[in-house]
Coordinates of C-alpha atoms in Angstrom, one line a residue:
X1 CA 0.1 -0.1 -0.1
X2 CA 1.2 3.3 -1.0
X3 CA 1.4 5.9 2.0
X4 CA 0.1 9.5 1.2
X5 CA 3.7 10.8 1.8
X6 CA 4.7 8.5 -1.1
X7 CA 1.8 9.5 -3.2
X8 CA 3.0 13.1 -2.9
X9 CA 6.2 12.3 -3.8
X10 CA 5.4 10.4 -6.8
X11 CA 3.2 13.4 -7.9
X12 CA 6.3 15.6 -7.7
X13 CA 8.6 13.4 -9.5
X14 CA 5.6 13.3 -12.2
X15 CA 5.3 16.8 -12.7
X16 CA 9.0 17.2 -12.7
X17 CA 9.1 14.8 -15.6
X18 CA 6.3 16.6 -17.6
X19 CA 8.1 20.2 -17.0
X20 CA 11.5 18.8 -18.0
X21 CA 9.9 17.3 -21.2
X22 CA 8.1 20.6 -22.1
X23 CA 11.6 22.5 -21.6
X24 CA 13.2 20.0 -23.7
X25 CA 10.9 20.6 -26.6
X26 CA 10.7 24.5 -26.2
X27 CA 12.9 27.3 -25.2
X28 CA 12.7 31.0 -24.5
X29 CA 16.0 33.3 -24.8
X30 CA 16.6 36.8 -23.3
X31 CA 19.5 38.7 -25.3
X32 CA 20.7 42.2 -25.7
X33 CA 23.5 44.5 -26.6
X34 CA 24.3 47.7 -24.9
X35 CA 26.9 50.3 -26.7
X36 CA 28.3 53.4 -25.4
X37 CA 31.1 55.7 -25.9
X38 CA 32.4 59.4 -26.5
X39 CA 32.7 60.8 -30.0
X40 CA 34.1 64.0 -31.8
X41 CA 33.5 65.5 -35.1
X42 CA 35.1 68.6 -36.4
X43 CA 32.1 70.2 -38.3
X44 CA 28.4 69.9 -37.0
X45 CA 25.8 72.3 -37.8
X46 CA 25.2 75.0 -35.0
X47 CA 22.2 76.8 -34.2
X48 CA 23.1 79.6 -36.5
X49 CA 23.3 77.1 -39.5
X50 CA 27.3 77.3 -39.6
X51 CA 29.5 74.5 -38.3
X52 CA 31.2 74.1 -35.2
X53 CA 33.2 71.2 -33.4
X54 CA 31.0 68.8 -31.2
X55 CA 32.3 66.2 -28.5
X56 CA 29.3 64.3 -27.3
X57 CA 28.3 61.2 -25.5
X58 CA 26.7 58.7 -28.0
X59 CA 25.3 55.1 -27.8
X60 CA 24.2 52.4 -30.2
X61 CA 26.9 52.9 -32.5
X62 CA 28.6 49.4 -32.6
X63 CA 25.0 48.0 -32.8
X64 CA 22.0 49.5 -31.9
X65 CA 21.1 49.1 -28.2
X66 CA 18.5 46.5 -27.5
X67 CA 16.9 43.6 -25.5
X68 CA 14.7 40.8 -26.8
X69 CA 13.1 37.6 -26.5
X70 CA 13.2 34.8 -28.8
X71 CA 11.4 31.4 -28.5
X72 CA 10.7 28.1 -30.3
X73 CA 8.4 25.3 -29.6
X74 CA 8.7 22.1 -30.9
X75 CA 5.5 20.9 -32.7
X76 CA 6.9 17.5 -33.9
X77 CA 7.6 16.2 -37.4
X78 CA 10.4 18.7 -38.0
X79 CA 7.8 21.8 -37.4
X80 CA 8.6 24.6 -34.7
X81 CA 6.7 27.4 -33.6
X82 CA 9.2 30.4 -33.8
X83 CA 8.9 34.4 -32.3
X84 CA 10.8 37.2 -31.9
X85 CA 10.1 40.3 -29.9
X86 CA 13.0 42.9 -29.9
X87 CA 13.1 46.5 -28.2
X88 CA 15.3 49.4 -29.1
X89 CA 16.3 52.0 -26.6
X90 CA 18.6 54.8 -26.1
X91 CA 20.9 54.5 -23.2
X92 CA 21.7 58.2 -22.6
X93 CA 18.1 58.7 -21.4
X94 CA 16.4 55.3 -21.2
X95 CA 14.0 56.5 -24.0
X96 CA 12.4 53.9 -26.7
X97 CA 13.9 53.9 -30.1
X98 CA 11.9 53.3 -33.4
X99 CA 9.2 56.2 -32.9
X100 CA 8.5 54.8 -29.4
X101 CA 7.5 51.4 -30.4
X102 CA 7.8 48.8 -27.4
X103 CA 9.0 46.0 -29.9
X104 CA 10.1 48.5 -32.5
X105 CA 13.1 46.7 -33.7
X106 CA 11.5 43.4 -34.5
X107 CA 8.0 41.6 -33.5
X108 CA 7.2 38.4 -35.5
X109 CA 5.7 35.0 -34.9
X110 CA 5.8 32.0 -37.4
X111 CA 6.5 28.3 -38.3
X112 CA 9.9 26.7 -39.3
X113 CA 10.0 23.4 -41.1
X114 CA 13.3 21.5 -41.1
X115 CA 14.7 21.1 -44.6
X116 CA 12.5 23.7 -45.9
X117 CA 12.5 27.1 -43.9
X118 CA 10.8 29.7 -41.9
X119 CA 7.5 31.6 -42.7
X120 CA 6.9 34.6 -40.1
X121 CA 4.4 37.5 -39.9
X122 CA 4.7 40.8 -37.9
X123 CA 7.2 43.7 -38.2
X124 CA 10.5 42.6 -39.9
X125 CA 13.2 43.6 -41.9
X126 CA 13.5 43.7 -45.5
X127 CA 15.9 41.4 -47.5
X128 CA 18.0 44.5 -48.6
X129 CA 19.1 44.5 -44.7
X130 CA 18.8 40.7 -44.2
X131 CA 21.1 39.6 -47.1
X132 CA 23.5 42.7 -48.0
X133 CA 24.0 44.0 -44.5
X134 CA 26.9 41.3 -44.0
X135 CA 28.8 43.0 -47.2
X136 CA 28.9 46.5 -45.7
X137 CA 31.5 48.2 -43.7
X138 CA 28.8 49.0 -41.2
X139 CA 27.5 45.4 -41.0
X140 CA 31.1 43.7 -40.9
X141 CA 33.1 46.4 -38.4
X142 CA 32.9 48.2 -35.4
X143 CA 32.2 51.4 -37.3
X144 CA 28.8 50.2 -37.7
X145 CA 26.2 53.2 -37.4
X146 CA 28.8 55.5 -38.5
X147 CA 30.2 53.7 -41.4
X148 CA 26.8 53.0 -42.9
X149 CA 25.5 54.9 -46.0
X150 CA 24.0 58.2 -45.3
X151 CA 20.4 57.3 -44.1
X152 CA 20.8 54.0 -45.6
X153 CA 18.0 54.3 -48.2
X154 CA 19.8 51.3 -50.1
X155 CA 20.3 48.7 -47.3
X156 CA 17.4 50.2 -45.4
X157 CA 19.0 49.1 -42.0
X158 CA 16.8 51.4 -39.9
X159 CA 13.6 50.5 -41.7
X160 CA 11.4 47.5 -40.6
X161 CA 8.2 46.4 -42.5
X162 CA 4.9 46.6 -40.8
X163 CA 2.0 44.0 -41.6
X164 CA 4.5 41.7 -43.3
X165 CA 4.6 38.1 -44.1
X166 CA 8.2 36.6 -44.9
X167 CA 9.7 33.3 -46.0
X168 CA 13.5 32.6 -45.6
X169 CA 14.5 29.3 -47.0
X170 CA 17.2 26.9 -45.5
X171 CA 20.5 26.6 -47.4
X172 CA 20.7 24.0 -50.1
X173 CA 23.7 23.6 -52.2
X174 CA 25.0 26.8 -50.9
X175 CA 21.9 28.9 -51.6
X176 CA 19.2 30.2 -49.7
X177 CA 16.2 32.5 -51.0
X178 CA 13.7 34.7 -49.3
X179 CA 10.8 36.8 -50.4
X180 CA 8.6 39.1 -48.1
X181 CA 5.3 41.3 -48.8
X182 CA 4.0 43.9 -46.6
X183 CA 0.5 44.9 -46.9
X184 CA -1.0 48.3 -47.0
X185 CA -3.9 47.4 -44.8
X186 CA -6.0 50.0 -46.4
X187 CA -9.4 49.2 -48.0
X188 CA -9.3 50.1 -51.9
X189 CA -5.5 50.8 -51.7
X190 CA -3.8 47.5 -52.0
X191 CA -0.7 49.2 -53.5
X192 CA -0.7 52.0 -50.9
X193 CA -1.7 55.5 -50.9
X194 CA -0.2 58.9 -50.5
X195 CA -2.8 60.2 -48.1
X196 CA -4.5 62.6 -50.3
X197 CA -7.8 60.5 -50.3
X198 CA -8.7 62.1 -47.1
X199 CA -8.3 58.6 -45.2
X200 CA -4.8 58.9 -44.3
X201 CA -2.0 57.1 -46.2
X202 CA -0.7 53.7 -46.3
X203 CA 2.6 52.0 -47.8
X204 CA 2.9 48.5 -49.5
X205 CA 6.4 46.7 -49.9
X206 CA 7.7 43.6 -51.2
X207 CA 11.3 42.3 -51.2
X208 CA 13.3 39.3 -52.3
X209 CA 16.7 37.9 -52.5
X210 CA 19.2 35.2 -52.6
X211 CA 22.3 34.5 -50.6
X212 CA 25.4 32.0 -51.6
X213 CA 28.0 30.6 -49.7
X214 CA 31.0 28.3 -50.8
X215 CA 34.0 27.8 -48.5
X216 CA 35.7 31.3 -48.2
X217 CA 33.3 32.9 -50.9
X218 CA 29.9 34.2 -50.5
X219 CA 27.6 36.8 -52.3
X220 CA 24.0 37.9 -52.2
X221 CA 21.5 39.8 -54.1
X222 CA 18.4 41.9 -52.8
X223 CA 15.6 43.9 -54.2
X224 CA 13.1 45.9 -52.1
X225 CA 10.3 48.1 -53.4
X226 CA 8.4 50.6 -51.0
X227 CA 5.4 52.5 -52.4
X228 CA 4.7 55.7 -50.6
X229 CA 7.4 55.5 -48.1
X230 CA 6.7 58.5 -46.1
X231 CA 3.4 56.5 -45.1
X232 CA 5.7 54.0 -43.2
X233 CA 5.4 53.7 -39.5
X234 CA 7.5 55.6 -38.4
X235 CA 8.2 57.6 -41.8
X236 CA 11.5 56.8 -43.7
X237 CA 13.7 59.8 -44.0
X238 CA 14.2 60.4 -47.7
X239 CA 17.2 62.9 -47.5
X240 CA 20.9 62.7 -47.8
X241 CA 22.5 65.3 -45.3
X242 CA 21.1 68.6 -46.9
X243 CA 20.1 66.9 -50.4
X244 CA 16.5 66.3 -50.7
X245 CA 16.1 63.6 -53.5
X246 CA 12.6 62.7 -51.8
X247 CA 10.7 59.7 -53.5
X248 CA 7.5 60.3 -52.0
X249 CA 5.8 58.0 -54.4
X250 CA 8.2 55.0 -54.8
X251 CA 11.7 53.7 -53.4
X252 CA 13.3 51.0 -55.3
X253 CA 16.6 49.4 -54.2
X254 CA 18.8 46.6 -55.4
X255 CA 22.2 45.4 -54.6
X256 CA 24.9 42.9 -54.9
X257 CA 27.9 42.2 -52.6
X258 CA 30.6 39.6 -52.2
X259 CA 33.4 38.9 -49.8
X260 CA 36.3 36.4 -49.8
X261 CA 38.2 35.1 -46.7
X262 CA 42.0 35.0 -47.2
X263 CA 43.3 33.3 -44.0
X264 CA 43.2 36.4 -41.6
X265 CA 42.2 38.7 -44.0
X266 CA 38.6 39.3 -45.3
X267 CA 38.1 41.2 -48.3
X268 CA 34.5 42.5 -49.4
X269 CA 32.6 44.7 -52.0
X270 CA 29.0 46.1 -52.4
X271 CA 27.2 48.0 -55.0
X272 CA 23.7 49.4 -54.7
X273 CA 21.3 51.2 -56.9
X274 CA 18.4 53.0 -55.5
X275 CA 15.5 54.9 -57.4
X276 CA 13.5 57.6 -55.6
X277 CA 10.6 58.5 -57.5
X278 CA 8.6 61.6 -56.5
X279 CA 4.7 62.3 -56.8
X280 CA 5.4 64.0 -60.3
X281 CA 7.4 61.0 -61.4
X282 CA 10.7 63.0 -61.5
X283 CA 13.1 60.7 -59.7
X284 CA 16.7 60.6 -58.4
X285 CA 19.1 57.8 -58.7
X286 CA 21.4 56.7 -56.0
X287 CA 24.6 54.7 -56.6
X288 CA 26.9 53.5 -54.0
X289 CA 30.0 51.5 -54.2
X290 CA 31.7 50.3 -51.4
X291 CA 34.7 48.2 -50.6
X292 CA 37.2 47.2 -47.7
X293 CA 39.3 44.6 -45.5
X294 CA 39.0 43.3 -42.2
X295 CA 42.1 41.8 -40.6
X296 CA 42.0 39.4 -37.6
X297 CA 45.5 40.5 -36.1
X298 CA 45.1 38.1 -33.1
X299 CA 42.1 36.3 -31.6
X300 CA 41.1 39.3 -29.6
X301 CA 42.2 42.2 -31.9
X302 CA 40.7 43.2 -35.1
X303 CA 41.3 46.0 -37.4
X304 CA 39.4 47.4 -40.6
X305 CA 39.6 49.8 -43.3
X306 CA 36.9 50.5 -45.8
X307 CA 36.0 53.2 -48.5
X308 CA 32.5 54.2 -49.8
X309 CA 31.6 56.4 -52.7
X310 CA 27.8 57.8 -52.9
X311 CA 26.5 59.6 -55.9
X312 CA 22.9 60.8 -56.4
X313 CA 21.8 62.2 -59.8
X314 CA 18.4 63.2 -61.4
X315 CA 16.2 65.5 -59.4
X316 CA 19.0 66.1 -57.0
X317 CA 22.8 66.0 -57.2
X318 CA 25.6 65.3 -54.9
X319 CA 28.6 63.0 -54.1
X320 CA 30.3 61.9 -50.7
X321 CA 33.6 60.1 -50.4
X322 CA 34.2 58.4 -47.0
X323 CA 37.0 56.4 -45.4
X324 CA 36.1 54.4 -42.3
X325 CA 38.7 52.7 -40.0
X326 CA 38.3 50.9 -36.7
X327 CA 40.3 48.8 -34.3
X328 CA 38.3 46.5 -31.9
X329 CA 39.6 44.5 -29.0
X330 CA 37.7 41.8 -27.2
X331 CA 38.0 41.7 -23.4
X332 CA 35.8 38.6 -23.3
X333 CA 33.2 36.7 -25.7
X334 CA 30.6 39.5 -24.8
X335 CA 32.6 42.5 -24.2
X336 CA 34.8 44.7 -26.4
X337 CA 36.4 48.3 -26.6
X338 CA 37.0 50.0 -30.1
X339 CA 38.4 53.0 -31.5
X340 CA 37.0 54.8 -34.6
X341 CA 38.4 57.2 -37.2
X342 CA 36.1 58.2 -40.1
X343 CA 36.6 60.9 -42.8
X344 CA 34.0 62.2 -45.2
X345 CA 34.2 64.8 -48.0
X346 CA 31.0 66.1 -49.8
X347 CA 30.9 67.7 -53.1
X348 CA 28.3 69.4 -55.6
X349 CA 25.6 71.7 -55.2
X350 CA 21.7 72.1 -55.5
X351 CA 20.3 75.4 -56.6
X352 CA 23.6 77.1 -55.8
X353 CA 23.6 75.5 -52.2
X354 CA 26.8 73.4 -51.6
X355 CA 26.3 69.6 -50.6
X356 CA 27.1 69.0 -46.9
X357 CA 28.8 66.1 -45.4
X358 CA 26.9 64.0 -42.9
X359 CA 28.6 60.8 -41.3
X360 CA 26.3 58.1 -40.1
X361 CA 22.8 56.5 -41.0
X362 CA 21.0 58.9 -38.9
X363 CA 21.1 62.8 -38.3
X364 CA 20.9 61.9 -34.6
X365 CA 24.7 61.1 -34.5
X366 CA 26.3 64.2 -36.0
X367 CA 23.9 65.9 -38.2
X368 CA 24.8 67.8 -41.2
X369 CA 28.3 69.6 -41.3
X370 CA 26.9 73.0 -41.6
X371 CA 26.7 75.7 -44.6
X372 CA 30.3 76.5 -44.2
X373 CA 31.8 73.1 -44.4
X374 CA 31.9 70.3 -46.8
X375 CA 33.7 67.7 -44.7
X376 CA 33.6 65.8 -41.4
X377 CA 36.3 64.1 -39.4
X378 CA 35.2 62.0 -36.5
X379 CA 36.7 59.9 -34.0
X380 CA 35.3 57.7 -31.2
X381 CA 36.1 55.5 -28.3
X382 CA 33.8 53.3 -26.9
X383 CA 32.7 49.8 -25.5
X384 CA 30.1 47.2 -26.4
X385 CA 28.6 44.4 -23.9
X386 CA 26.2 41.7 -25.3
X387 CA 24.3 39.1 -23.3

């Protein structure tokens, strides 16, 4: 006869076994990144519109500050339910990034199938970011946000697509492919609207690409089309420093990148072409050419040097040449310190107004160089911690 005490013990053991089985089939992971440092630039626009030097605390440079939850549940038969909820924040004041959205960086749920791929729904990156980011200086080095192209209208690194469905395949014979569609969510406006219908605007997006890897060599292609990008939430910023090519009607961007690992030396190259169409059907075309090297000096020490040329032609004109250099030292697997030195030179004018320089993918870093300067020289020392 089993005593009451023995029965309780058996129940505890049984429940422990069930809990263990559940944990063995599903998981939830908390992760994040925190970056902070001190930056200097020789020319930044002051209150009068001219230029002055600037020393500032800046954060989220070597990776945007974030914390997130990602999880998976084994459904059997090779299927898994997956989700990601990722928050972006400012370390300087604790504010929410991405327009104040709680999970503004990413928020999606979906199903994955072994040997096939993953289908997800929610707020997600387009493939211009997913596939091409790893061929850009900003995606490969500690320069990150300062080394990316001005406002990243081509790689869309600061853009997430709302109301989107997305498929990303597994890799087969070195290839993986992906496609995405972002719904306008507006009745009678499947392709989006500029908001002149009195009902508010809406944006529609589609994106696709492929990624190939074979030993030390890899390459990728991606294309993204966003109609009425100013109706995105938050709206896209369609400027390049003080140049306004606009593109209120349509933004179409394509790119191809490649890299090769030569022992401790990585060489990479990237080209992107972006067409910004205005409501009157005039357009500006943005071409960006980029290349560089990353050298692993020792296990904890890495140095990088890159060059980027940006040209815009059409309804607006201008060009920018930028040299990016960085050194990063890993104190541990999760913590590193780094030093950046970046120089950018702008040239050209629009309606007699000289084109200004602007280092970084956002005006929130240094902003424009000011009306009396066409260059910026920036330095930064910082640290990054991942968890």
